[in-house]
Amino acid sequence: MSTRPVNPVTGLDFTPAVGDMPFTPLQREWLAKAHALGRDKFAARAAQWDQEASFPFANYDDLREQGFLKLCVPTEFGGAGADFPTYMMVAAEIGRFCGATALTWNMHICSTMWTGVLADGIAMSDEQRAEHAARRQIHFARIVNEGKLYAQPFSEGTAAAAGRAPFGTTARQVVRDGQRGWLINGKKIWASLSGAADYYGVLCTEDKGDQHPDARDTLYISVPATAEGFSISGEWDPLGMRGTVSRNLTFKDVFVSDDEQLMPRGIYFKGAQTWPAMFNTLAPTYLGLANAVYDFTVQYLRGEVPGEPPIKRRQFPTKQITVAQMRLQLESMKSLFTRAIFEAKPNPSKDEKLRLYAAHYAVMEGANDLARLGIRTCGGQSMLKHLPLERLYRDSRCGALMLPWTAELILDRMGRETLYEPGEKDD
Amino acid sequence: MSTRPVNPVTGLDFTPAVGDMPFTPLQREWLAKAHALGRDKFAARAAQWDQEASFPFANYDDLREQGFLKLCVPTEFGGAGADFPTYMMVAAEIGRFCGATALTWNMHICSTMWTGVLADGIAMSDEQRAEHAARRQIHFARIVNEGKLYAQPFSEGTAAAAGRAPFGTTARQVVRDGQRGWLINGKKIWASLSGAADYYGVLCTEDKGDQHPDARDTLYISVPATAEGFSISGEWDPLGMRGTVSRNLTFKDVFVSDDEQLMPRGIYFKGAQTWPAMFNTLAPTYLGLANAVYDFTVQYLRGEVPGEPPIKRRQFPTKQITVAQMRLQLESMKSLFTRAIFEAKPNPSKDEKLRLYAAHYAVMEGANDLARLGIRTCGGQSMLKHLPLERLYRDSRCGALMLPWTAELILDRMGRETLYEPGEKDD
Amino acid sequence: MSTRPVNPVTGLDFTPAVGDMPFTPLQREWLAKAHALGRDKFAARAAQWDQEASFPFANYDDLREQGFLKLCVPTEFGGAGADFPTYMMVAAEIGRFCGATALTWNMHICSTMWTGVLADGIAMSDEQRAEHAARRQIHFARIVNEGKLYAQPFSEGTAAAAGRAPFGTTARQVVRDGQRGWLINGKKIWASLSGAADYYGVLCTEDKGDQHPDARDTLYISVPATAEGFSISGEWDPLGMRGTVSRNLTFKDVFVSDDEQLMPRGIYFKGAQTWPAMFNTLAPTYLGLANAVYDFTVQYLRGEVPGEPPIKRRQFPTKQITVAQMRLQLESMKSLFTRAIFEAKPNPSKDEKLRLYAAHYAVMEGANDLARLGIRTCGGQSMLKHLPLERLYRDSRCGALMLPWTAELILDRMGRETLYEPGEKDD
Amino acid sequence: MSTRPVNPVTGLDFTPAVGDMPFTPLQREWLAKAHALGRDKFAARAAQWDQEASFPFANYDDLREQGFLKLCVPTEFGGAGADFPTYMMVAAEIGRFCGATALTWNMHICSTMWTGVLADGIAMSDEQRAEHAARRQIHFARIVNEGKLYAQPFSEGTAAAAGRAPFGTTARQVVRDGQRGWLINGKKIWASLSGAADYYGVLCTEDKGDQHPDARDTLYISVPATAEGFSISGEWDPLGMRGTVSRNLTFKDVFVSDDEQLMPRGIYFKGAQTWPAMFNTLAPTYLGLANAVYDFTVQYLRGEVPGEPPIKRRQFPTKQITVAQMRLQLESMKSLFTRAIFEAKPNPSKDEKLRLYAAHYAVMEGANDLARLGIRTCGGQSMLKHLPLERLYRDSRCGALMLPWTAELILDRMGRETLYEPGEKDD
């Protein structure tokens, strides 16, 4: 039980990863739950998933039990009905204690946000709307009633994940045993939640026979882990974020029924164009991580890390200035992130879109900046595995590499989009 | 007349220096006025004040006429009643077109905010409250009815401006010709608005005779430009922000009546402790400046600067990436600044206070970062005085040097305050 | 007379801009002369050239008198016979005290190095060699015997200065009054030494009538300041390096005799391909400048600037760390520069060429980094014109913009040349 | 067998880690041997030591066989007689292929340099000189004739390793069984080569009974791995440089004979004051590592990594510019390092000493800068363990933490030593 005073502005007895600000009751409730869960359960377990490169099943039992799997399922379907900014700040709080849990949970949540709040904001025909309403009910019911977990495999090792080509995984419409459905073929790599998810929400391109594949025909289809023809392969021994267990998925003539379409045909493509903020959902993990690095560094220099000798190192000016630099950068990350999540919307203005890119870049690169400074100022002990800093350092490097918004692709986009209006070209 | 479309979120046909966001009607009105005034009048005049190191009197005629001098005077005293964040974003808009005007206008506005919104939020005895109510009426009436301009001289070349010592300028209580008043003695340096202000709101320490000067006895007293014993001296030929005309003020047995006290005795000191955001009012000028650098750079690389050959340079990847970096940093500055101005309040939480420092630092150093990158990517032409970039480069270096929150002092404060709770000491 | 001890390694009683190292007697002699001249004469005059944007004639009287104009003229022609590295380190010493003098002197020296040591290292036919021997005698004699000053105008506002197109200034072979010679037409911009040089060594393209201009036909021809058809125009009011007086030159049917060819036809082009280090000769000015910034900062923080109050500011940890950062960067600049000048040669290896670029970039950007840090840590006083720092800050921004090796073009070249071997292309 | 052409300047068919430059025959020979050994043997084994955190015994068999253990043993004792700069550049070449091997080999080599070239340059009495001559003969013979390996444990977790306190490990002079010798007690941590060395050259303080320990009484004594009372303990599971096996050593009444003194009493202390460059011997490992990162990145972007698909990624401007930045920094590191090793000497000038610090800092921090950029630009694949980049990224963070010259302590030293002359104090 915390004995820290409650801040009257936030209603919380801790400063959340996004910083103090006024929160809605829903935000306050979930931030408090996430913080407690992370601090009391996830933090201590994080070393294990990292060491074994194993999936954090124990964390997911807690998440399921406390309702986190249905956080973004609309209330009319039995969920908590959290909106985009609420999810993002809660995710940052989870990321503060276990990066692999936050990253994988994000995949699951995205499968509920795409089908939920996002779909609500994308134009559909009445027919599409009706179709979607019926299908997502099935999907949400699995999560709400059965606690099922969804993955969202994306990368294929081609330009598709960067949004520059259609996905190579295909779905062909078939009728089997009188049932209309899809035959899925292809391969996904870096598929987080491999072997842990109950369903894999696969992005694929409709195979229309002789035609050329077209990104506008992207389908978003759920494949049960038990489906015939579905298999998982490959080693998983990476630098960081090892608990995501991001192995390869192979789909060989996998049949699924029509009801497994998570969004009507063409709607995912429209959504990705319309809702760029969706690709920012990888960022909260790293904002949380940056907070973890900062929190640990302050605690360590103050001689207050449990189990460590109570040696104060805070009195050295070089360390004070390093911590000041870390805090400067952390505040930049927090403010960009917070502004971006609150202004996230369909069809943002150019100013808002560029800020969204900036927020993503600042968080992804900033988490790594902080981690390396944290190790440098805490010194040799922090390279050892009984303290969390070396893991955070390894995990921190992963964010800037994640498609579709790698640090380099954001620089490209920002360079081009600042200097060219849409449609402009040079001769 | 602008033909650009109005953004439905902002209600404006331009993106203000703080970026797109929903504004109140009052904010929208003043942002639009400031932007139009800056763009149509101030921008073209800026080179002149810079060249001559002369005060922007013409700009002040416009500001006075359009009501900007009373922007922060409470409505009950005939002002526009703008609050802190509204002022800060309007100031950034002015700073976008003329740094010297924004910096000097800030001095005037502060003299109305200290006595207005700030004073309202500081605890006073009933007697003090009554005294202050009577006196500020005189003060506000001069501004509202007569368009008078107030300076706020601060620096003395000692540790006082950094907040670490009492001011050396003194005020001794006297009775002269039956009138109670103060005899002021001392010297101020870097006094912006020298020779332009009608009143100089001087921070000074009460001279109680044999006692030691004490910062808690700081008085804030208005000295008319015409007062006997008051004089202005010294050269003014600096690197940048040359239109501020920040010369030396000497007070030699200057007598002013009791009514010239702008705040009751002791209240300024309390206010400075309580309202740290007040020292952030130097920042909007530099946020505006950073926008100006960015705006010009984009315009120049697109070949759209009026009067320049329409040569496009935007197609070079190195320039695209430089502009991306500039935008990244600008967005960080905008988000930190915006968050800080909206959460400004008496007695902020530790998290809010550290963010305030971070916002100040990020803006002051960031403006300079952008200016040097802007020159580098625009190339040789931008070193010449017919284009604004070289002036912006010179102006941009001044912000980080301004007391009490120089870049170095912020690093010091942040280093200490992150690692030590108030009152903590090492043995 | 210095009372500082002589360092046994350097044989000098000061640390030169390149740092302590063993010097040859010739290097030691000229470093000592340059340092004394700069310290005792140039430093005090620098403010004047800057303020007036006037040419440092007084400095040139000293340079001429002390033999600096003939430093790189081979000894067999009466010069001091300094080689490339010797010149570069002496130039850095001059740049330490007056940037505009160093930059313009470089133009003059280059006209003796191109025709001297460089030409000796470039393959020529016997006929060309003989022709060149005869002509450079005339040229060197003017310098050695008459103290004439040569400019080397380069830029034309096109891609030529970046080395990507032939020069637009043309020379057509003609016979006039029985004398073979050249008719020169065109325009040069940013021409340092405008109005101060006795001869302008113009880079131009041979006009062969109907053929297309070809960079391989670049000629290097000397035009006397008194030639008919030659004129100087344009304003000169830039941010920094104001004493270079870099105005526009117009050549309208300017006739010069064949003997004014400073190098045989085609040799300049070959030289530029062969001797990339020649373009590094703009760097020593800025290495000197960086030293000046550092020297002043240390002196100021120690309270030892003549004429200033002896206030020590060195005890603040933030200032100590800033000075440490400045020194770190200065040492990087010095070591890269020194290594590059000693390994300068025709046809350097890929490793050496990339290092040369790196040295140039590091010095040009580094000078600006140091200048802005110097101002930040010295504080407000350093913005005023009675101290040299604000001028150094302005001057420091110019180096990275200077063609053909701007900071951006070096990034381009290094990016390409690290990843592609000569001749390699992607499909 | 290499088919690359031999560079006429270097006499080598590869560019060594310090860059192209003229080498002595000895340097050339050992650089070539080190490069071949590293490239053909060490590179492939590096993953194993890292994964197992095991000592690279196989590499040491090769080093021993090829004479690397006696590289710095003077020729009169049967060694190769390499001087300081030669060792440093060869060490960088080893570090290019296996960081853990380079770091541990450095410990061994230091035990031969302290007793060899360094001792030769430190003033001793005739008696001390004679004593030292006799003892080092024993010591060198073990290495030359028996291939013995020496460790050099240093850290104790106190201020001693930073040079600010005497070592806590003590040696008391005793006579045992008629033999004069020392009784050693204490504990060393971070002791590289734990369990692999044949001898541990321990720095300890003479225990003179009731007196206070004094750093001037530092002894440097060799303890055989087989000595009674010597034991190794502790886990070893760090972030990087895992093959160093740096566990804890405990000395409990360990008796060694007088002949195990590696330097006469008091000489180590004098040497450490006199020869600051000795502490720079940790740097070549990281310069090598930085080269490895750069080499791999270029190879990967060119699609030339053996075993990987030949996909070219070099054509993207963002990647080109990143590689340019990496090369810029690598060249800075190489030039600083090279200059520092060649000017290393007893009692360097202030300029040389500050440059030495700068070189150390630049290499240690730069290696990490490069590693993180390398991963960012190579992308997701480079996080996996079948490629070396993620290991290099982990290893790269260790250098800045290594005592006595951590990155922070160098900033402290440089800040102080730039602004204060020896002995200067403020009141």
mmCIF file of C-alpha atoms in Angstrom, chain A residues 164 190 236-239 242 318-319 322 361 365 368-369 372-373 375-377 379-381 383-385 390 393-394 396-398 400-401 407-408 411-412, chain D residues 190 236-239 242 316 318-319 322 361 365 368-369 372-373 375-377 379-381 383-385 390 393-394 396-398 400-401 407-408 411-412:
data_model
loop_
_atom_site.group_PDB
_atom_site.id
_atom_site.type_symbol
_atom_site.label_atom_id
_atom_site.label_comp_id
_atom_site.label_asym_id
_atom_site.label_seq_id
_atom_site.Cartn_x
_atom_site.Cartn_y
_atom_site.Cartn_z
ATOM 1 C CA ARG A 164 5.204 0.730 -49.784
ATOM 2 C CA TRP A 190 8.815 -10.951 -36.515
ATOM 3 C CA TRP A 236 14.107 -16.300 -31.396
ATOM 4 C CA ASP A 237 17.282 -15.030 -29.768
ATOM 5 C CA PRO A 238 17.459 -11.269 -30.217
ATOM 6 C CA LEU A 239 19.165 -8.352 -28.500
ATOM 7 C CA ARG A 242 12.981 -10.996 -25.958
ATOM 8 C CA THR A 318 28.748 15.407 -13.524
ATOM 9 C CA LYS A 319 26.047 12.992 -12.478
ATOM 10 C CA THR A 322 23.641 13.927 -16.746
ATOM 11 C CA TYR A 361 10.763 9.511 -33.481
ATOM 12 C CA GLU A 365 15.338 7.419 -30.267
ATOM 13 C CA ASN A 368 17.819 4.682 -26.339
ATOM 14 C CA ASP A 369 19.484 7.994 -25.510
ATOM 15 C CA ARG A 372 22.844 4.721 -22.602
ATOM 16 C CA LEU A 373 23.157 7.770 -20.380
ATOM 17 C CA ILE A 375 24.239 3.121 -17.755
ATOM 18 C CA ARG A 376 27.010 5.641 -18.117
ATOM 19 C CA THR A 377 26.108 7.561 -15.016
ATOM 20 C CA GLY A 379 28.481 2.905 -13.802
ATOM 21 C CA GLY A 380 29.787 -0.647 -13.833
ATOM 22 C CA GLN A 381 27.191 -2.245 -11.550
ATOM 23 C CA MET A 383 26.019 -3.662 -16.625
ATOM 24 C CA LEU A 384 25.185 -6.648 -14.462
ATOM 25 C CA LYS A 385 21.996 -8.604 -14.816
ATOM 26 C CA GLU A 390 21.268 -3.447 -18.949
ATOM 27 C CA TYR A 393 19.492 -0.666 -22.621
ATOM 28 C CA ARG A 394 19.035 -3.682 -24.871
ATOM 29 C CA SER A 396 15.618 0.420 -25.859
ATOM 30 C CA ARG A 397 17.391 -0.063 -29.159
ATOM 31 C CA CYS A 398 14.518 -1.973 -30.730
ATOM 32 C CA ALA A 400 13.644 2.778 -33.767
ATOM 33 C CA LEU A 401 13.802 -0.323 -35.963
ATOM 34 C CA ALA A 407 13.507 6.280 -37.234
ATOM 35 C CA GLU A 408 14.947 6.470 -40.738
ATOM 36 C CA LEU A 411 13.180 11.237 -41.249
ATOM 37 C CA ASP A 412 12.413 10.464 -44.892
ATOM 38 C CA TRP D 190 35.956 -6.976 -11.952
ATOM 39 C CA TRP D 236 29.783 -13.268 -14.235
ATOM 40 C CA ASP D 237 26.776 -12.456 -16.359
ATOM 41 C CA PRO D 238 27.135 -8.925 -17.688
ATOM 42 C CA LEU D 239 25.777 -6.923 -20.622
ATOM 43 C CA ARG D 242 31.467 -11.251 -21.453
ATOM 44 C CA PHE D 316 18.775 5.143 -49.588
ATOM 45 C CA THR D 318 19.053 8.382 -45.145
ATOM 46 C CA LYS D 319 21.366 5.402 -44.884
ATOM 47 C CA THR D 322 24.009 7.853 -41.437
ATOM 48 C CA TYR D 361 36.744 9.884 -24.122
ATOM 49 C CA GLU D 365 31.815 7.209 -26.162
ATOM 50 C CA ASN D 368 28.868 3.348 -28.486
ATOM 51 C CA ASP D 369 27.617 6.101 -30.796
ATOM 52 C CA ARG D 372 23.754 2.353 -31.980
ATOM 53 C CA LEU D 373 23.783 4.061 -35.366
ATOM 54 C CA ILE D 375 21.993 -1.068 -35.598
ATOM 55 C CA ARG D 376 19.597 1.688 -36.518
ATOM 56 C CA THR D 377 20.650 1.807 -40.130
ATOM 57 C CA GLY D 379 17.636 -2.488 -39.146
ATOM 58 C CA GLY D 380 15.848 -5.396 -37.543
ATOM 59 C CA GLN D 381 18.116 -8.223 -38.750
ATOM 60 C CA MET D 383 19.253 -7.304 -33.554
ATOM 61 C CA LEU D 384 19.590 -11.034 -34.077
ATOM 62 C CA LYS D 385 22.494 -13.026 -32.760
ATOM 63 C CA GLU D 390 24.048 -6.694 -31.422
ATOM 64 C CA TYR D 393 26.328 -2.814 -29.381
ATOM 65 C CA ARG D 394 26.445 -4.495 -25.987
ATOM 66 C CA SER D 396 30.422 -0.915 -26.871
ATOM 67 C CA ARG D 397 28.702 0.423 -23.781
ATOM 68 C CA CYS D 398 31.353 -0.932 -21.413
ATOM 69 C CA ALA D 400 32.966 4.514 -20.865
ATOM 70 C CA LEU D 401 32.455 2.825 -17.502
ATOM 71 C CA ALA D 407 33.702 9.153 -19.388
ATOM 72 C CA GLU D 408 32.422 11.128 -16.417
ATOM 73 C CA LEU D 411 34.825 15.314 -18.092
ATOM 74 C CA ASP D 412 35.601 16.207 -14.500
#
